[in-house]
Short mmCIF file of C-alpha atoms in Angstrom, two decimals:
data_model
loop_
_atom_site.label_atom_id
_atom_site.label_comp_id
_atom_site.label_asym_id
_atom_site.label_seq_id
_atom_site.Cartn_x
_atom_site.Cartn_y
_atom_site.Cartn_z
CA MET C 1 21.81 -16.37 110.89
CA ALA C 2 25.21 -18.10 110.61
CA LEU C 3 26.11 -20.08 113.71
CA THR C 4 29.79 -20.28 114.61
CA ALA C 5 29.56 -23.16 117.06
CA ALA C 6 27.06 -25.20 119.02
CA ILE C 7 27.88 -26.87 122.33
CA VAL C 8 25.68 -29.70 123.58
CA LEU C 9 26.09 -30.48 127.29
CA ALA C 10 26.02 -34.26 127.86
CA ALA C 11 28.44 -34.75 130.75
CA GLY C 12 26.02 -35.38 133.62
CA GLU C 13 25.09 -38.72 135.15
CA GLY C 14 21.44 -37.95 135.72
CA THR C 15 21.31 -39.57 139.18
CA ARG C 16 17.57 -39.05 139.56
CA MET C 17 16.95 -41.45 136.68
CA ARG C 18 18.41 -44.18 138.94
CA SER C 19 19.90 -45.98 135.97
CA SER C 20 23.15 -47.54 134.81
CA THR C 21 22.52 -45.78 131.50
CA PRO C 22 23.54 -42.12 131.24
CA LYS C 23 20.46 -39.93 131.20
CA VAL C 24 21.17 -38.55 127.74
CA LEU C 25 21.10 -42.08 126.27
CA HIS C 26 17.61 -42.86 127.50
CA GLU C 27 15.09 -43.16 124.67
CA PHE C 28 12.17 -40.91 123.91
CA ALA C 29 9.80 -41.91 121.09
CA GLY C 30 12.41 -44.15 119.54
CA ARG C 31 15.51 -41.94 119.74
CA THR C 32 17.79 -41.01 122.61
CA PHE C 33 17.66 -37.58 124.23
CA LEU C 34 21.12 -36.84 122.87
CA GLN C 35 20.26 -37.89 119.32
CA ARG C 36 17.17 -35.70 119.30
CA VAL C 37 19.00 -32.62 120.57
CA MET C 38 21.98 -33.17 118.27
CA THR C 39 19.64 -33.52 115.29
CA SER C 40 17.77 -30.30 116.07
CA VAL C 41 20.99 -28.37 116.71
CA GLY C 42 22.73 -29.89 113.70
CA GLN C 43 19.97 -28.68 111.38
CA LEU C 44 21.01 -25.11 112.24
CA GLY C 45 24.23 -25.76 110.32
CA PRO C 46 26.83 -24.76 112.93
CA GLN C 47 30.42 -24.58 111.70
CA THR C 48 31.34 -26.79 114.67
CA LEU C 49 29.10 -29.07 116.71
CA ALA C 50 30.67 -30.06 120.04
CA VAL C 51 29.35 -32.51 122.63
CA VAL C 52 30.75 -32.34 126.17
CA VAL C 53 31.05 -35.72 127.93
CA HIS C 54 32.19 -36.94 131.34
CA TYR C 55 30.03 -39.65 132.97
CA GLN C 56 30.55 -42.87 130.99
CA ALA C 57 32.38 -40.61 128.57
CA GLU C 58 33.35 -43.19 125.96
CA ARG C 59 29.84 -44.63 125.82
CA VAL C 60 28.27 -41.22 125.31
CA ALA C 61 30.97 -40.17 122.84
CA GLN C 62 30.45 -43.33 120.80
CA ALA C 63 26.73 -42.64 120.63
CA ALA C 64 27.33 -39.01 119.61
CA ARG C 65 29.66 -40.09 116.80
CA SER C 66 27.04 -42.55 115.56
CA TYR C 67 24.58 -39.67 115.24
CA ASP C 68 27.08 -37.31 113.58
CA ALA C 69 30.48 -38.58 112.46
CA GLY C 70 31.86 -35.03 112.35
CA VAL C 71 31.03 -34.14 115.94
CA CYS C 72 33.76 -32.68 118.15
CA ILE C 73 33.96 -34.56 121.47
CA VAL C 74 35.02 -32.53 124.51
CA ASP C 75 36.04 -34.28 127.74
CA GLN C 76 35.06 -32.40 130.87
CA ASP C 77 37.45 -32.84 133.79
CA ASP C 78 36.37 -33.68 137.33
CA ILE C 79 35.43 -30.10 138.20
CA PRO C 80 31.62 -30.17 138.25
CA GLY C 81 29.09 -27.86 136.71
CA THR C 82 27.71 -26.64 133.40
CA GLY C 83 29.98 -23.61 133.57
CA ARG C 84 33.00 -25.88 133.73
CA ALA C 85 31.66 -27.92 130.78
CA VAL C 86 31.54 -24.77 128.66
CA GLN C 87 35.00 -23.70 129.83
CA CYS C 88 36.39 -27.04 128.63
CA ALA C 89 34.53 -26.76 125.32
CA MET C 90 35.65 -23.21 124.57
CA GLN C 91 39.24 -24.04 125.47
CA GLN C 92 39.25 -26.92 122.98
CA LEU C 93 37.38 -25.03 120.25
CA GLN C 94 39.74 -22.06 120.49
CA GLN C 95 43.03 -23.96 120.48
CA ASP C 96 43.96 -22.61 117.06
CA ALA C 97 42.20 -19.25 117.01
CA PRO C 98 39.52 -17.33 118.93
CA LEU C 99 35.95 -17.95 117.83
CA GLU C 100 33.97 -15.10 116.34
CA GLY C 101 30.20 -14.90 116.08
CA PRO C 102 27.33 -16.56 117.94
CA VAL C 103 27.75 -19.71 120.01
CA LEU C 104 24.71 -21.79 120.95
CA ILE C 105 24.74 -23.82 124.18
CA ALA C 106 22.07 -26.47 124.82
CA ALA C 107 21.45 -29.10 127.46
CA SER C 108 20.82 -32.59 126.10
CA ASP C 109 17.95 -33.62 128.37
CA MET C 110 15.21 -31.82 126.40
CA PRO C 111 14.06 -34.46 123.89
CA LEU C 112 11.54 -32.16 122.20
CA LEU C 113 13.90 -29.24 121.60
CA ASP C 114 13.22 -28.38 117.97
CA THR C 115 15.07 -26.54 115.23
CA GLU C 116 12.26 -24.02 114.70
CA THR C 117 12.46 -22.80 118.31
CA LEU C 118 16.25 -22.58 118.10
CA ASN C 119 16.05 -20.57 114.87
CA GLN C 120 13.64 -18.15 116.55
CA LEU C 121 16.07 -17.80 119.46
CA LEU C 122 18.98 -17.05 117.12
CA ASP C 123 16.95 -14.48 115.17
CA PHE C 124 15.84 -12.78 118.39
CA HIS C 125 19.42 -12.69 119.65
CA HIS C 126 20.68 -11.14 116.39
CA ASN C 127 17.84 -8.64 115.93
CA SER C 128 18.05 -7.49 119.57
CA GLY C 129 21.80 -6.91 119.39
CA ASN C 130 22.26 -8.88 122.60
CA ALA C 131 25.58 -9.94 124.02
CA ALA C 132 23.80 -13.01 125.38
CA THR C 133 20.29 -14.42 125.19
CA VAL C 134 18.70 -17.14 127.29
CA LEU C 135 15.79 -19.29 126.12
CA THR C 136 13.05 -19.31 128.76
CA THR C 137 9.57 -20.63 129.31
CA ILE C 138 6.76 -19.94 131.76
CA LEU C 139 5.52 -22.83 133.91
CA ASP C 140 2.59 -23.19 136.26
CA ASP C 141 4.86 -25.20 138.54
CA PRO C 142 8.48 -24.04 138.19
CA THR C 143 9.82 -26.28 140.96
CA GLY C 144 13.34 -27.45 140.25
CA TYR C 145 14.14 -24.85 137.60
CA GLY C 146 16.36 -21.79 137.76
CA ARG C 147 14.30 -18.59 137.92
CA ILE C 148 14.74 -15.71 135.46
CA ILE C 149 15.21 -12.43 137.30
CA ARG C 150 14.53 -9.37 135.16
CA ASP C 151 15.00 -5.64 135.74
CA SER C 152 12.36 -2.96 135.24
CA GLN C 153 13.24 -2.76 131.53
CA GLY C 154 12.71 -6.47 131.02
CA ASP C 155 16.38 -7.26 130.62
CA VAL C 156 17.79 -10.29 132.42
CA LEU C 157 19.58 -9.51 135.65
CA GLY C 158 20.47 -13.14 136.25
CA ILE C 159 19.27 -16.67 136.88
CA VAL C 160 18.84 -17.99 140.41
CA GLU C 161 18.92 -21.74 140.92
CA GLN C 162 16.17 -23.35 143.00
CA LYS C 163 18.47 -24.16 145.95
CA ASP C 164 19.87 -20.62 146.04
CA ALA C 165 16.59 -18.72 145.62
CA ASN C 166 14.78 -16.71 148.29
CA SER C 167 10.99 -16.70 148.72
CA ASN C 168 10.42 -13.83 146.27
CA GLU C 169 12.60 -15.46 143.63
CA LEU C 170 10.88 -18.81 144.09
CA ALA C 171 7.57 -17.14 143.21
CA VAL C 172 8.83 -16.33 139.70
CA ARG C 173 7.30 -18.61 137.04
CA GLU C 174 9.64 -17.75 134.17
CA VAL C 175 12.41 -20.33 134.16
CA ASN C 176 15.69 -21.11 132.50
CA THR C 177 15.67 -23.89 129.89
CA SER C 178 19.48 -24.27 129.82
CA VAL C 179 19.67 -23.04 126.23
CA TYR C 180 21.73 -19.91 125.50
CA VAL C 181 23.27 -17.88 122.71
CA PHE C 182 26.42 -15.86 123.43
CA ASP C 183 28.69 -13.80 121.30
CA ALA C 184 31.86 -15.91 121.31
CA ALA C 185 34.09 -13.16 122.71
CA VAL C 186 31.54 -12.34 125.41
CA LEU C 187 31.26 -16.01 126.35
CA SER C 188 35.03 -16.39 126.68
CA ALA C 189 35.21 -13.38 129.00
CA ALA C 190 32.10 -14.32 130.97
CA ILE C 191 33.26 -17.85 131.86
CA ALA C 192 36.83 -16.86 132.68
CA ASN C 193 36.20 -16.13 136.36
CA LEU C 194 33.41 -18.49 137.35
CA ASP C 195 33.53 -19.90 140.88
CA SER C 196 31.71 -22.53 142.91
CA ASN C 197 30.40 -20.26 145.65
CA ASN C 198 26.88 -21.73 145.70
CA ALA C 199 24.79 -24.43 147.37
CA GLN C 200 25.86 -27.08 144.86
CA HIS C 201 29.55 -26.11 144.90
CA GLU C 202 29.55 -26.20 141.11
CA PHE C 203 30.56 -23.86 138.32
CA TYR C 204 27.17 -22.54 137.17
CA LEU C 205 26.86 -21.44 133.56
CA THR C 206 24.04 -19.18 134.71
CA ASP C 207 26.63 -17.02 136.50
CA ALA C 208 28.12 -16.26 133.09
CA LEU C 209 25.00 -14.26 132.23
CA LYS C 210 25.74 -11.84 135.08
CA ALA C 211 29.29 -11.43 133.82
CA ALA C 212 28.00 -10.94 130.27
CA LYS C 213 26.10 -7.82 131.33
CA ALA C 214 29.44 -6.01 131.52
CA HIS C 215 29.77 -6.52 127.76
CA GLY C 216 26.26 -5.67 126.59
CA ARG C 217 22.57 -6.41 126.90
CA VAL C 218 21.43 -9.79 128.20
CA GLY C 219 18.01 -10.69 126.91
CA ALA C 220 15.53 -13.55 127.14
CA PHE C 221 13.36 -15.19 124.52
CA ALA C 222 10.34 -17.18 125.73
CA ALA C 223 9.78 -20.42 123.82
CA PRO C 224 6.33 -20.39 122.18
CA ASP C 225 5.75 -24.04 123.11
CA PRO C 226 6.67 -25.00 126.69
CA LEU C 227 6.66 -28.69 125.76
CA SER C 228 9.56 -28.15 123.36
CA VAL C 229 11.87 -27.05 126.17
CA GLU C 230 10.68 -29.31 128.97
CA GLY C 231 13.58 -31.15 130.57
CA VAL C 232 13.62 -34.69 131.92
CA ASN C 233 15.27 -35.39 135.27
CA ASP C 234 13.57 -38.60 136.34
CA ARG C 235 11.39 -41.37 135.00
CA VAL C 236 8.19 -39.73 136.24
CA GLN C 237 8.92 -36.66 134.13
CA LEU C 238 9.89 -38.89 131.22
CA SER C 239 6.58 -40.73 131.39
CA ARG C 240 4.53 -37.54 131.58
CA LEU C 241 6.36 -35.86 128.72
CA ALA C 242 6.17 -38.98 126.54
CA LYS C 243 2.43 -39.26 127.11
CA ALA C 244 1.80 -35.59 126.36
CA TYR C 245 3.86 -35.79 123.17
CA ASN C 246 2.19 -39.02 122.08
CA HIS C 247 -1.21 -37.38 122.43
CA ARG C 248 -0.02 -34.60 120.14
CA ILE C 249 1.15 -37.10 117.53
CA ALA C 250 -2.11 -39.06 117.70
CA GLU C 251 -4.18 -35.89 117.45
CA ALA C 252 -2.17 -34.71 114.45
CA TRP C 253 -2.81 -38.01 112.62
CA MET C 254 -6.51 -37.88 113.48
CA ARG C 255 -6.70 -34.43 111.91
CA GLU C 256 -5.09 -35.94 108.79
CA GLY C 257 -7.89 -38.49 108.46
CA VAL C 258 -6.57 -41.41 110.51
CA THR C 259 -8.76 -43.07 113.14
CA VAL C 260 -6.94 -43.56 116.43
CA LEU C 261 -9.58 -45.17 118.59
CA ASP C 262 -7.79 -44.73 121.93
CA PRO C 263 -4.76 -42.39 122.05
CA ASP C 264 -4.20 -43.34 125.70
CA THR C 265 -3.19 -46.88 124.73
CA THR C 266 -1.80 -46.25 121.24
CA TRP C 267 1.86 -45.20 120.87
CA ILE C 268 3.07 -43.67 117.61
CA GLU C 269 6.66 -42.54 117.13
CA ASP C 270 7.20 -39.34 115.19
CA THR C 271 8.97 -41.10 112.29
CA VAL C 272 5.89 -43.20 111.44
CA MET C 273 3.76 -42.42 108.36
CA ILE C 274 0.05 -43.33 108.14
CA GLY C 275 -2.31 -43.13 105.15
CA GLN C 276 -5.78 -41.62 105.10
CA ASP C 277 -8.66 -43.69 106.49
CA ALA C 278 -6.32 -46.10 108.24
CA VAL C 279 -7.64 -47.34 111.59
CA ILE C 280 -5.34 -47.80 114.59
CA LEU C 281 -6.95 -49.84 117.36
CA PRO C 282 -6.05 -49.83 121.09
CA GLY C 283 -2.82 -51.36 122.34
CA SER C 284 -0.88 -50.68 119.14
CA PHE C 285 2.79 -49.61 119.15
CA LEU C 286 3.99 -48.06 115.87
CA LYS C 287 7.75 -47.62 115.88
CA GLY C 288 10.69 -46.55 113.75
CA ASN C 289 10.17 -45.97 110.03
CA THR C 290 6.89 -47.83 109.85
CA VAL C 291 4.65 -46.87 106.91
CA ILE C 292 0.94 -47.76 106.95
CA GLY C 293 -1.13 -47.50 103.80
CA ALA C 294 -4.56 -45.98 103.35
CA GLN C 295 -7.53 -47.90 104.76
CA ALA C 296 -5.30 -50.39 106.57
CA GLN C 297 -6.39 -51.61 109.99
CA ILE C 298 -3.81 -52.10 112.72
CA GLY C 299 -4.49 -53.75 116.06
CA PRO C 300 -5.66 -54.23 118.60
CA TYR C 301 -2.49 -55.11 120.53
CA THR C 302 -0.08 -54.98 117.62
CA THR C 303 3.56 -53.87 117.41
CA LEU C 304 5.01 -52.65 114.11
CA ILE C 305 8.75 -51.89 113.94
CA ASP C 306 10.14 -50.49 110.68
CA ALA C 307 7.29 -52.26 108.91
CA ARG C 308 5.51 -51.41 105.66
CA VAL C 309 1.82 -52.21 105.52
CA GLY C 310 -0.03 -51.91 102.23
CA GLU C 311 -3.38 -50.33 101.48
CA GLY C 312 -6.34 -52.10 103.02
CA ALA C 313 -4.24 -54.68 104.87
CA VAL C 314 -5.29 -55.95 108.31
CA VAL C 315 -2.75 -56.69 111.05
CA GLU C 316 -4.32 -57.99 114.25
CA ARG C 317 -2.67 -58.90 117.57
CA SER C 318 0.72 -59.41 115.96
CA ARG C 319 4.35 -58.33 115.99
CA VAL C 320 5.89 -57.28 112.68
CA GLN C 321 9.49 -56.14 112.27
CA GLU C 322 11.28 -54.98 109.11
CA SER C 323 8.78 -56.72 106.87
CA HIS C 324 6.58 -55.65 103.94
CA ILE C 325 2.91 -56.60 103.99
CA GLY C 326 1.16 -56.23 100.64
CA ALA C 327 -2.15 -54.53 99.97
CA HIS C 328 -5.23 -56.28 101.35
CA ALA C 329 -3.17 -58.94 103.10
CA THR C 330 -4.37 -60.38 106.41
CA ILE C 331 -2.00 -60.90 109.33
CA GLY C 332 -2.89 -62.44 112.68
CA PRO C 333 -4.02 -62.94 115.26
CA TRP C 334 -0.88 -63.89 117.19
CA THR C 335 1.45 -63.77 114.18
CA TYR C 336 5.18 -63.05 114.48
CA LEU C 337 6.89 -61.65 111.39
CA ARG C 338 10.62 -61.42 112.04
CA PRO C 339 12.82 -59.25 109.79
CA GLY C 340 13.07 -59.79 106.06
CA ASN C 341 9.59 -60.91 104.99
CA GLU C 342 7.79 -59.89 101.80
CA LEU C 343 4.09 -60.78 101.73
CA GLY C 344 2.21 -60.23 98.49
CA GLU C 345 -1.19 -58.70 97.83
CA GLY C 346 -4.09 -60.59 99.35
CA SER C 347 -1.81 -63.01 101.17
CA LYS C 348 -2.40 -64.36 104.65
CA ALA C 349 -0.30 -65.24 107.68
CA GLY C 350 -2.74 -66.51 110.27
CA ALA C 351 -2.88 -67.50 113.91
CA TYR C 352 0.39 -68.64 115.52
CA VAL C 353 2.39 -68.33 112.31
CA GLU C 354 6.04 -67.27 112.48
CA MET C 355 7.98 -66.10 109.43
CA LYS C 356 11.56 -65.06 108.82
CA LYS C 357 13.05 -64.02 105.46
CA ALA C 358 10.01 -65.44 103.71
CA HIS C 359 8.76 -64.27 100.32
CA ILE C 360 5.05 -65.02 100.04
CA GLY C 361 3.34 -64.59 96.68
CA ASN C 362 0.08 -62.83 95.93
CA GLY C 363 -2.94 -64.68 97.29
CA THR C 364 -0.89 -67.32 99.12
CA LYS C 365 -2.17 -68.36 102.52
CA VAL C 366 -0.37 -69.72 105.58
CA PRO C 367 -3.42 -69.92 107.84
CA HIS C 368 -2.17 -71.24 111.17
CA LEU C 369 0.37 -72.98 113.40
CA SER C 370 3.26 -72.86 110.93
CA TYR C 371 6.86 -71.74 110.63
CA VAL C 372 8.11 -70.41 107.29
CA GLY C 373 11.74 -69.35 107.37
CA ASP C 374 14.22 -68.72 104.55
CA ALA C 375 11.56 -69.67 102.02
CA THR C 376 9.91 -68.53 98.80
CA LEU C 377 6.25 -69.40 98.21
CA GLY C 378 4.64 -68.73 94.84
CA GLU C 379 1.20 -67.26 94.17
CA HIS C 380 -2.13 -68.71 95.27
CA THR C 381 -0.57 -71.53 97.24
CA ASN C 382 -2.19 -72.89 100.40
CA ILE C 383 -0.08 -74.13 103.30
CA GLY C 384 -1.77 -76.57 105.70
CA GLY C 385 -1.68 -76.03 109.43
CA GLY C 386 1.33 -77.26 111.35
CA THR C 387 3.74 -76.95 108.42
CA ILE C 388 7.42 -76.24 109.05
CA THR C 389 10.26 -75.33 106.72
CA ALA C 390 13.25 -76.90 108.45
CA ASN C 391 15.85 -74.35 107.38
CA TYR C 392 18.72 -74.99 109.81
CA ASP C 393 20.96 -78.06 109.82
CA GLY C 394 22.87 -77.04 112.93
CA VAL C 395 25.53 -75.19 110.97
CA ASN C 396 23.98 -73.37 108.01
CA LYS C 397 20.59 -71.97 106.97
CA HIS C 398 19.04 -73.40 103.78
CA HIS C 399 16.26 -72.26 101.47
CA THR C 400 12.90 -73.82 100.67
CA THR C 401 11.03 -72.98 97.45
CA ILE C 402 7.38 -73.93 96.92
CA GLY C 403 5.78 -72.98 93.62
CA SER C 404 2.46 -71.37 92.72
CA ASN C 405 -0.95 -73.03 93.00
CA ALA C 406 0.42 -75.70 95.31
CA HIS C 407 -1.64 -77.39 98.03
CA VAL C 408 0.34 -78.40 101.09
CA GLY C 409 -1.36 -80.80 103.49
CA ALA C 410 -1.46 -80.40 107.24
CA GLY C 411 1.58 -81.21 109.33
CA ASN C 412 4.15 -81.12 106.52
CA LEU C 413 7.88 -80.82 107.08
CA PHE C 414 10.11 -79.43 104.30
CA VAL C 415 13.77 -80.28 104.94
CA ALA C 416 15.79 -77.55 103.22
CA PRO C 417 17.35 -77.17 100.77
CA VAL C 418 14.37 -78.35 98.75
CA THR C 419 12.32 -77.13 95.76
CA VAL C 420 8.69 -78.03 95.13
CA GLY C 421 7.23 -77.16 91.75
CA ASP C 422 4.02 -75.40 90.70
CA GLY C 423 0.73 -77.22 91.18
CA VAL C 424 2.11 -79.81 93.59
CA THR C 425 -0.14 -81.45 96.18
CA THR C 426 1.35 -82.95 99.33
CA GLY C 427 -0.34 -85.39 101.67
CA ALA C 428 -0.92 -84.70 105.33
CA GLY C 429 2.06 -85.48 107.52
CA SER C 430 4.54 -85.58 104.63
CA VAL C 431 8.25 -85.13 105.15
CA VAL C 432 9.64 -83.65 101.93
CA ARG C 433 13.39 -84.10 101.69
CA HIS C 434 13.92 -84.09 97.92
CA ASP C 435 12.88 -81.83 95.05
CA VAL C 436 9.39 -82.40 93.64
CA PRO C 437 8.52 -81.65 89.95
CA ALA C 438 5.52 -79.55 88.96
CA ASP C 439 1.98 -81.00 89.00
CA ALA C 440 2.97 -83.98 91.16
CA LEU C 441 1.51 -85.61 94.24
CA VAL C 442 3.93 -86.30 97.06
CA TYR C 443 3.27 -88.07 100.35
CA SER C 444 5.19 -89.92 103.00
CA GLU C 445 4.04 -93.42 103.85
CA ASN C 446 4.02 -93.79 107.59
CA THR C 447 2.99 -97.26 108.69
CA GLU C 448 0.43 -97.28 111.50
CA HIS C 449 0.82 -100.01 114.09
CA VAL C 450 -1.99 -100.94 116.46
CA VAL C 451 -1.39 -103.22 119.45
CA GLU C 452 -4.72 -104.28 120.87
CA HIS C 453 -5.43 -104.93 124.54
CA TRP C 454 -2.18 -103.27 125.59
CA GLN C 455 -1.60 -101.56 128.91
CA PRO C 456 1.65 -100.27 130.42
CA LYS C 457 3.12 -102.44 133.09
CA SER C 458 2.58 -101.18 136.61
CA GLY C 459 5.67 -100.15 138.56
CA GLN C 460 7.31 -102.62 140.90
#
């Protein structure tokens, strides 16, 4: 069904979040509420996608444009209410000519609102010949939500907000999700005479449904999955919804052949991909566009952000960001891989190793207590503990290159820029400042001085 326009309501402050960040810019599983709703709505292919802003308007507008450069930003004035937000949007969208066809309206505080549910709503609206249709759900505890009041035929008489409802209306469990489809002409007429004669003294969009009944049938479509339309008003609700959704993600991966030992302490964002027979241990956070190969083992207590982990690799008690770990490599414990690393097959970055923009060849090992930054290490090289590539001279970063089959002694310092050839052996405690040819031995002579029978002088 062709969609003329979609209006996403993002003007509210969200005071119950108690935050300096607008509610719609809070994150849920790696993406903001607004980004998630805009993505789901955008996949419907509306001719125009509008986002209504007011609180921290420029900040929200900037975020919306980053999600969709073609979005139409609508500024709501100081008159409060969702009804007023839609009035402002329709006024701007119809500056040149009246809209014709269906208009979707969605709140932006439902991070799990999905395109499939919205498509079902649009199809129901079209097939029922409704003038307006509201998306609803049925809750065991409907506290805080507007109640759907139906007539004997099942049509919607109206929506009563919690603060305006009587005892009979409060007993209703079917609630408004703040998602609607209107015929454009019906919507224009229905919002024309809204008022603020209610407990909140706001222009309610829900009152437009009553007005729409003068133009045709007002129906309701119940979302098949209540989780997909659950709103977030405070951090308690955010936590509960995030946990419920994370359990779904973990369960889905387990059914695909991934072992998630403890879903209660394992967090997996919905953009992550995991291969069959991978094992995810407790305390792991898998974020962004992370890809984990088959039979890899992650955790415990590991964070992966936009990381790629090869088949059979092990990453234990480590943080890895924007790095590629080759098949059967071993990372950790307590390893920090900053962005830009490429670790080859069978390589190792061991305990208390930090890497940044390092290219590590197949089979090369950096076992412990080392920093490798802006460096290229060949294949089957061994780096002794306590080694540092000194890549920064206070102004610029410089590169270190160490060849294949090299053996670097403990406590070495490579002062970049420097190149060390294949097959080189370095002595313990060496400071390498100059290039070293292949198959050479290099060491620094540090004279040891011993002063016998020496004690520090006592203070006066």
